[in-house]
Amino acid sequence: MIGSAAMGVVKFGECVLDLDARQLFRNGQPVHLSPKAFELLKIVVTEWPKAIAKDDLHARIWRGTFVTDDSLAALVAEARAAIGDHARRPTFLRTVHGFGYAFQNVGEPAAPENRWLVVVVGERAVMLNPGENVIGRDPASRVFLDSLRVSRRHARIVVREASADIEDLGSRNGTSLNGTRITAPIALNDGDRIGIGGFALIFRAASDAELTQADE
């Protein structure tokens, strides 16, 4: 599924491409992209379903600097690796042989009322999956917090459809919600602040357009 590029956030598969912040997220985690690889993705995504010629991509990405097709192929390989695509059987970034590249397999624009449940930690935004999302010091946690003040499985957010509850998992230092320590599962609302081991997490239940706005 792909979101409206006019809103600044485009979703496809496990990826979210924030055009305004120039950031790619995959499975809720930021993925590094070189500026030129991001520009390539931006061009093919925003002009979907149109196929873009190699010459056009050369002119728009390198702007007057001569490069070979090998340079473009390397950029495509970087973009595919970042979004989890494959060259031989691409899901999203398709090679149009003898012409260029195109985005594919994305469906219709997402409805404006579509909601996304997100936890914001500093400059990192983690999208929550249906079911259990563990917050803790264990690197396998959905929301990883690297501090000895955080238990390995400190708390969890359980997502059911468009709602979410937070629960402390018997952690040593506890979990607070909007400044009050919690002792039982409690429903989360957009903008709630979660305190864990010195970290301040913000829960967002945001629409496509709202995801592009800066959190306070």
PDB file of C-alpha atoms in Angstrom:
ATOM      1  CA  MET A   1       0.000   0.000   0.000  1.00  0.00           C
ATOM      2  CA  ILE A   2       1.213   3.471  -0.778  1.00  0.00           C
ATOM      3  CA  GLY A   3       0.228   6.675   1.003  1.00  0.00           C
ATOM      4  CA  SER A   4      -0.271  10.060  -0.622  1.00  0.00           C
ATOM      5  CA  ALA A   5       3.066  11.650  -1.496  1.00  0.00           C
ATOM      6  CA  ALA A   6       1.399  15.042  -1.043  1.00  0.00           C
ATOM      7  CA  MET A   7       1.162  14.196   2.665  1.00  0.00           C
ATOM      8  CA  GLY A   8       4.902  13.640   2.840  1.00  0.00           C
ATOM      9  CA  VAL A   9       4.729  10.003   4.019  1.00  0.00           C
ATOM     10  CA  VAL A  10       4.620   7.015   1.660  1.00  0.00           C
ATOM     11  CA  LYS A  11       4.060   3.456   2.893  1.00  0.00           C
ATOM     12  CA  PHE A  12       4.791   0.245   0.993  1.00  0.00           C
ATOM     13  CA  GLY A  13       5.318  -3.240   2.362  1.00  0.00           C
ATOM     14  CA  GLU A  14       7.309  -2.982   5.606  1.00  0.00           C
ATOM     15  CA  CYS A  15       8.625   0.480   4.692  1.00  0.00           C
ATOM     16  CA  VAL A  16       7.684   4.074   5.401  1.00  0.00           C
ATOM     17  CA  LEU A  17       9.349   6.773   3.306  1.00  0.00           C
ATOM     18  CA  ASP A  18       9.179  10.226   4.923  1.00  0.00           C
ATOM     19  CA  LEU A  19       9.770  12.588   2.014  1.00  0.00           C
ATOM     20  CA  ASP A  20       9.928  15.760   4.106  1.00  0.00           C
ATOM     21  CA  ALA A  21      12.362  14.395   6.704  1.00  0.00           C
ATOM     22  CA  ARG A  22      14.255  12.449   3.997  1.00  0.00           C
ATOM     23  CA  GLN A  23      14.163   9.314   6.133  1.00  0.00           C
ATOM     24  CA  LEU A  24      13.382   5.685   5.323  1.00  0.00           C
ATOM     25  CA  PHE A  25      11.941   3.398   8.014  1.00  0.00           C
ATOM     26  CA  ARG A  26      11.714  -0.376   7.662  1.00  0.00           C
ATOM     27  CA  ASN A  27       9.855  -2.371  10.290  1.00  0.00           C
ATOM     28  CA  GLY A  28       9.745   0.816  12.338  1.00  0.00           C
ATOM     29  CA  GLN A  29      13.531   1.261  12.351  1.00  0.00           C
ATOM     30  CA  PRO A  30      15.433   3.992  10.486  1.00  0.00           C
ATOM     31  CA  VAL A  31      17.462   2.730   7.519  1.00  0.00           C
ATOM     32  CA  HIS A  32      20.532   4.584   6.250  1.00  0.00           C
ATOM     33  CA  LEU A  33      20.380   5.704   2.632  1.00  0.00           C
ATOM     34  CA  SER A  34      22.887   7.829   0.745  1.00  0.00           C
ATOM     35  CA  PRO A  35      21.387  11.140  -0.461  1.00  0.00           C
ATOM     36  CA  LYS A  36      21.397   9.975  -4.093  1.00  0.00           C
ATOM     37  CA  ALA A  37      19.764   6.634  -3.253  1.00  0.00           C
ATOM     38  CA  PHE A  38      17.052   8.489  -1.333  1.00  0.00           C
ATOM     39  CA  GLU A  39      16.544  10.785  -4.351  1.00  0.00           C
ATOM     40  CA  LEU A  40      16.162   7.750  -6.612  1.00  0.00           C
ATOM     41  CA  LEU A  41      13.496   6.265  -4.336  1.00  0.00           C
ATOM     42  CA  LYS A  42      11.742   9.605  -4.063  1.00  0.00           C
ATOM     43  CA  ILE A  43      11.553   9.993  -7.845  1.00  0.00           C
ATOM     44  CA  VAL A  44      10.212   6.522  -8.635  1.00  0.00           C
ATOM     45  CA  VAL A  45       7.796   6.479  -5.685  1.00  0.00           C
ATOM     46  CA  THR A  46       6.263   9.910  -6.252  1.00  0.00           C
ATOM     47  CA  GLU A  47       5.886   9.283 -10.000  1.00  0.00           C
ATOM     48  CA  TRP A  48       4.360   5.818  -9.593  1.00  0.00           C
ATOM     49  CA  PRO A  49       3.102   4.108 -11.772  1.00  0.00           C
ATOM     50  CA  LYS A  50       5.134   5.921 -14.436  1.00  0.00           C
ATOM     51  CA  ALA A  51       8.381   4.287 -15.627  1.00  0.00           C
ATOM     52  CA  ILE A  52      11.349   6.681 -15.474  1.00  0.00           C
ATOM     53  CA  ALA A  53      13.985   6.571 -18.216  1.00  0.00           C
ATOM     54  CA  LYS A  54      17.636   6.085 -17.269  1.00  0.00           C
ATOM     55  CA  ASP A  55      18.595   9.369 -18.950  1.00  0.00           C
ATOM     56  CA  ASP A  56      15.952  11.193 -16.918  1.00  0.00           C
ATOM     57  CA  LEU A  57      17.237   9.644 -13.685  1.00  0.00           C
ATOM     58  CA  HIS A  58      20.832  10.549 -14.599  1.00  0.00           C
ATOM     59  CA  ALA A  59      19.846  14.180 -15.210  1.00  0.00           C
ATOM     60  CA  ARG A  60      17.780  14.524 -12.036  1.00  0.00           C
ATOM     61  CA  ILE A  61      20.090  12.719  -9.615  1.00  0.00           C
ATOM     62  CA  TRP A  62      23.532  13.827 -10.837  1.00  0.00           C
ATOM     63  CA  ARG A  63      22.461  17.181 -12.354  1.00  0.00           C
ATOM     64  CA  GLY A  64      24.944  17.856 -15.133  1.00  0.00           C
ATOM     65  CA  THR A  65      27.631  15.409 -14.031  1.00  0.00           C
ATOM     66  CA  PHE A  66      28.310  12.579 -16.472  1.00  0.00           C
ATOM     67  CA  VAL A  67      28.093   9.092 -14.950  1.00  0.00           C
ATOM     68  CA  THR A  68      27.750   5.647 -16.491  1.00  0.00           C
ATOM     69  CA  ASP A  69      24.838   3.268 -16.196  1.00  0.00           C
ATOM     70  CA  ASP A  70      26.937   1.329 -13.692  1.00  0.00           C
ATOM     71  CA  SER A  71      26.596   4.222 -11.246  1.00  0.00           C
ATOM     72  CA  LEU A  72      22.819   4.145 -11.597  1.00  0.00           C
ATOM     73  CA  ALA A  73      22.767   0.347 -11.230  1.00  0.00           C
ATOM     74  CA  ALA A  74      24.774   0.626  -7.994  1.00  0.00           C
ATOM     75  CA  LEU A  75      22.296   3.196  -6.693  1.00  0.00           C
ATOM     76  CA  VAL A  76      19.368   0.917  -7.546  1.00  0.00           C
ATOM     77  CA  ALA A  77      21.102  -1.951  -5.733  1.00  0.00           C
ATOM     78  CA  GLU A  78      21.540   0.240  -2.626  1.00  0.00           C
ATOM     79  CA  ALA A  79      17.880   1.302  -2.688  1.00  0.00           C
ATOM     80  CA  ARG A  80      16.689  -2.292  -3.140  1.00  0.00           C
ATOM     81  CA  ALA A  81      18.817  -3.507  -0.248  1.00  0.00           C
ATOM     82  CA  ALA A  82      17.411  -0.754   1.975  1.00  0.00           C
ATOM     83  CA  ILE A  83      13.763  -1.654   1.261  1.00  0.00           C
ATOM     84  CA  GLY A  84      14.357  -5.425   1.289  1.00  0.00           C
ATOM     85  CA  ASP A  85      13.844  -5.850  -2.448  1.00  0.00           C
ATOM     86  CA  HIS A  86      15.617  -8.304  -4.773  1.00  0.00           C
ATOM     87  CA  ALA A  87      17.117  -7.673  -8.218  1.00  0.00           C
ATOM     88  CA  ARG A  88      16.006 -10.944  -9.839  1.00  0.00           C
ATOM     89  CA  ARG A  89      12.433 -10.846  -8.553  1.00  0.00           C
ATOM     90  CA  PRO A  90      11.803  -7.305  -7.330  1.00  0.00           C
ATOM     91  CA  THR A  91       8.653  -6.619  -5.359  1.00  0.00           C
ATOM     92  CA  PHE A  92       8.761  -2.822  -5.604  1.00  0.00           C
ATOM     93  CA  LEU A  93      11.633  -1.372  -7.669  1.00  0.00           C
ATOM     94  CA  ARG A  94      11.247  -2.917 -11.123  1.00  0.00           C
ATOM     95  CA  THR A  95      13.759  -2.807 -13.978  1.00  0.00           C
ATOM     96  CA  VAL A  96      12.176  -1.795 -17.285  1.00  0.00           C
ATOM     97  CA  HIS A  97      14.658  -3.457 -19.624  1.00  0.00           C
ATOM     98  CA  GLY A  98      16.122  -1.177 -22.253  1.00  0.00           C
ATOM     99  CA  PHE A  99      14.446   1.862 -20.698  1.00  0.00           C
ATOM    100  CA  GLY A 100      14.786   2.515 -16.959  1.00  0.00           C
ATOM    101  CA  TYR A 101      13.038   1.786 -13.665  1.00  0.00           C
ATOM    102  CA  ALA A 102       9.560   1.940 -12.169  1.00  0.00           C
ATOM    103  CA  PHE A 103       7.819   1.411  -8.844  1.00  0.00           C
ATOM    104  CA  GLN A 104       5.184  -1.337  -8.743  1.00  0.00           C
ATOM    105  CA  ASN A 105       2.898  -3.516  -6.629  1.00  0.00           C
ATOM    106  CA  VAL A 106       1.668  -0.754  -4.374  1.00  0.00           C
ATOM    107  CA  GLY A 107      -2.139  -0.652  -4.572  1.00  0.00           C
ATOM    108  CA  GLU A 108      -4.292   2.447  -4.127  1.00  0.00           C
ATOM    109  CA  PRO A 109      -3.608   5.517  -1.945  1.00  0.00           C
ATOM    110  CA  ALA A 110      -4.294   4.939   1.730  1.00  0.00           C
ATOM    111  CA  ALA A 111      -7.478   6.373   3.171  1.00  0.00           C
ATOM    112  CA  PRO A 112      -7.024   9.635   5.113  1.00  0.00           C
ATOM    113  CA  GLU A 113      -8.429   8.026   8.271  1.00  0.00           C
ATOM    114  CA  ASN A 114      -5.734   5.336   8.325  1.00  0.00           C
ATOM    115  CA  ARG A 115      -4.076   5.292  11.767  1.00  0.00           C
ATOM    116  CA  TRP A 116      -0.576   4.252  12.768  1.00  0.00           C
ATOM    117  CA  LEU A 117       0.517   3.420  16.317  1.00  0.00           C
ATOM    118  CA  VAL A 118       4.032   4.699  16.991  1.00  0.00           C
ATOM    119  CA  VAL A 119       6.407   5.116  19.930  1.00  0.00           C
ATOM    120  CA  VAL A 120       8.813   8.049  19.586  1.00  0.00           C
ATOM    121  CA  VAL A 121      12.127   7.836  21.479  1.00  0.00           C
ATOM    122  CA  GLY A 122      14.222  10.939  20.877  1.00  0.00           C
ATOM    123  CA  GLU A 123      14.671  11.128  17.091  1.00  0.00           C
ATOM    124  CA  ARG A 124      13.689   7.470  16.603  1.00  0.00           C
ATOM    125  CA  ALA A 125      10.144   6.440  15.711  1.00  0.00           C
ATOM    126  CA  VAL A 126       9.149   2.792  16.146  1.00  0.00           C
ATOM    127  CA  MET A 127       5.947   1.560  14.543  1.00  0.00           C
ATOM    128  CA  LEU A 128       4.071  -0.928  16.723  1.00  0.00           C
ATOM    129  CA  ASN A 129       2.998  -4.315  15.429  1.00  0.00           C
ATOM    130  CA  PRO A 130      -0.302  -6.054  16.210  1.00  0.00           C
ATOM    131  CA  GLY A 131       0.003  -8.018  19.447  1.00  0.00           C
ATOM    132  CA  GLU A 132       2.868  -7.710  21.930  1.00  0.00           C
ATOM    133  CA  ASN A 133       5.582  -5.054  21.551  1.00  0.00           C
ATOM    134  CA  VAL A 134       8.212  -5.434  24.270  1.00  0.00           C
ATOM    135  CA  ILE A 135      10.135  -2.410  25.569  1.00  0.00           C
ATOM    136  CA  GLY A 136      13.451  -3.275  27.203  1.00  0.00           C
ATOM    137  CA  ARG A 137      17.218  -3.710  27.283  1.00  0.00           C
ATOM    138  CA  ASP A 138      17.109  -6.944  25.305  1.00  0.00           C
ATOM    139  CA  PRO A 139      18.277  -6.068  21.749  1.00  0.00           C
ATOM    140  CA  ALA A 140      15.457  -8.256  20.427  1.00  0.00           C
ATOM    141  CA  SER A 141      12.875  -5.912  22.003  1.00  0.00           C
ATOM    142  CA  ARG A 142      10.557  -4.055  19.650  1.00  0.00           C
ATOM    143  CA  VAL A 143      11.589  -0.831  21.433  1.00  0.00           C
ATOM    144  CA  PHE A 144      15.226  -1.256  22.488  1.00  0.00           C
ATOM    145  CA  LEU A 145      16.486   1.004  25.301  1.00  0.00           C
ATOM    146  CA  ASP A 146      20.205   0.700  26.011  1.00  0.00           C
ATOM    147  CA  SER A 147      20.534   1.441  29.733  1.00  0.00           C
ATOM    148  CA  LEU A 148      21.224  -0.581  32.892  1.00  0.00           C
ATOM    149  CA  ARG A 149      18.258   1.221  34.465  1.00  0.00           C
ATOM    150  CA  VAL A 150      16.009  -0.623  32.003  1.00  0.00           C
ATOM    151  CA  SER A 151      15.115  -4.284  32.575  1.00  0.00           C
ATOM    152  CA  ARG A 152      15.620  -6.742  29.720  1.00  0.00           C
ATOM    153  CA  ARG A 153      11.836  -7.108  29.401  1.00  0.00           C
ATOM    154  CA  HIS A 154      10.756  -3.918  31.110  1.00  0.00           C
ATOM    155  CA  ALA A 155       7.256  -3.274  29.769  1.00  0.00           C
ATOM    156  CA  ARG A 156       5.072  -4.100  26.827  1.00  0.00           C
ATOM    157  CA  ILE A 157       2.517  -2.410  24.620  1.00  0.00           C
ATOM    158  CA  VAL A 158      -0.222  -4.719  23.373  1.00  0.00           C
ATOM    159  CA  VAL A 159      -1.895  -3.568  20.165  1.00  0.00           C
ATOM    160  CA  ARG A 160      -5.421  -4.723  19.329  1.00  0.00           C
ATOM    161  CA  GLU A 161      -6.744  -3.215  16.083  1.00  0.00           C
ATOM    162  CA  ALA A 162      -6.440   0.579  16.559  1.00  0.00           C
ATOM    163  CA  SER A 163      -6.041   0.575  20.362  1.00  0.00           C
ATOM    164  CA  ALA A 164      -3.083  -0.142  22.636  1.00  0.00           C
ATOM    165  CA  ASP A 165      -2.484  -0.912  26.329  1.00  0.00           C
ATOM    166  CA  ILE A 166       0.783  -0.562  28.237  1.00  0.00           C
ATOM    167  CA  GLU A 167       1.808  -2.906  31.035  1.00  0.00           C
ATOM    168  CA  ASP A 168       4.873  -3.043  33.273  1.00  0.00           C
ATOM    169  CA  LEU A 169       6.489  -6.498  33.269  1.00  0.00           C
ATOM    170  CA  GLY A 170       7.677  -6.506  36.872  1.00  0.00           C
ATOM    171  CA  SER A 171      10.638  -4.247  36.152  1.00  0.00           C
ATOM    172  CA  ARG A 172      12.958  -3.119  38.950  1.00  0.00           C
ATOM    173  CA  ASN A 173      12.568   0.623  38.303  1.00  0.00           C
ATOM    174  CA  GLY A 174       8.956   0.646  37.164  1.00  0.00           C
ATOM    175  CA  THR A 175       7.069   2.311  34.332  1.00  0.00           C
ATOM    176  CA  SER A 176       5.245   5.629  34.489  1.00  0.00           C
ATOM    177  CA  LEU A 177       2.506   7.062  32.324  1.00  0.00           C
ATOM    178  CA  ASN A 178       2.219  10.842  32.255  1.00  0.00           C
ATOM    179  CA  GLY A 179       4.204  11.008  35.490  1.00  0.00           C
ATOM    180  CA  THR A 180       2.287   8.337  37.428  1.00  0.00           C
ATOM    181  CA  ARG A 181       3.722   4.864  38.050  1.00  0.00           C
ATOM    182  CA  ILE A 182       1.482   2.149  36.614  1.00  0.00           C
ATOM    183  CA  THR A 183       0.605  -1.051  38.475  1.00  0.00           C
ATOM    184  CA  ALA A 184      -1.774  -2.635  35.942  1.00  0.00           C
ATOM    185  CA  PRO A 185      -2.377  -2.558  32.176  1.00  0.00           C
ATOM    186  CA  ILE A 186      -3.715   0.819  31.073  1.00  0.00           C
ATOM    187  CA  ALA A 187      -4.967   2.176  27.754  1.00  0.00           C
ATOM    188  CA  LEU A 188      -2.747   4.565  25.821  1.00  0.00           C
ATOM    189  CA  ASN A 189      -3.934   7.772  24.175  1.00  0.00           C
ATOM    190  CA  ASP A 190      -2.251   9.881  21.514  1.00  0.00           C
ATOM    191  CA  GLY A 191       0.424  12.066  23.078  1.00  0.00           C
ATOM    192  CA  ASP A 192       0.825  10.013  26.280  1.00  0.00           C
ATOM    193  CA  ARG A 193       4.328  10.150  27.781  1.00  0.00           C
ATOM    194  CA  ILE A 194       5.865   6.918  29.008  1.00  0.00           C
ATOM    195  CA  GLY A 195       8.747   7.016  31.484  1.00  0.00           C
ATOM    196  CA  ILE A 196      11.144   4.059  31.527  1.00  0.00           C
ATOM    197  CA  GLY A 197      14.612   4.093  33.115  1.00  0.00           C
ATOM    198  CA  GLY A 198      15.239   7.759  32.429  1.00  0.00           C
ATOM    199  CA  PHE A 199      13.876   7.568  28.868  1.00  0.00           C
ATOM    200  CA  ALA A 200      10.867   9.631  27.811  1.00  0.00           C
ATOM    201  CA  LEU A 201       8.783   7.849  25.190  1.00  0.00           C
ATOM    202  CA  ILE A 202       5.843   9.431  23.398  1.00  0.00           C
ATOM    203  CA  PHE A 203       2.944   7.295  22.167  1.00  0.00           C
ATOM    204  CA  ARG A 204       1.388   8.453  18.916  1.00  0.00           C
ATOM    205  CA  ALA A 205      -1.842   7.264  17.330  1.00  0.00           C
ATOM    206  CA  ALA A 206      -1.397   9.319  14.197  1.00  0.00           C
ATOM    207  CA  SER A 207      -2.882   9.612  10.751  1.00  0.00           C
ATOM    208  CA  ASP A 208      -0.738   9.655   7.619  1.00  0.00           C
ATOM    209  CA  ALA A 209      -0.603  13.444   7.597  1.00  0.00           C
ATOM    210  CA  GLU A 210       0.090  13.722  11.324  1.00  0.00           C
ATOM    211  CA  LEU A 211       3.131  11.438  11.028  1.00  0.00           C
ATOM    212  CA  THR A 212       4.878  14.171   9.061  1.00  0.00           C
ATOM    213  CA  GLN A 213       4.534  16.703  11.882  1.00  0.00           C
ATOM    214  CA  ALA A 214       7.322  17.149  14.420  1.00  0.00           C
ATOM    215  CA  ASP A 215       6.689  15.771  17.900  1.00  0.00           C
ATOM    216  CA  GLU A 216       7.048  18.221  20.743  1.00  0.00           C
TER     217      GLU A 216
END
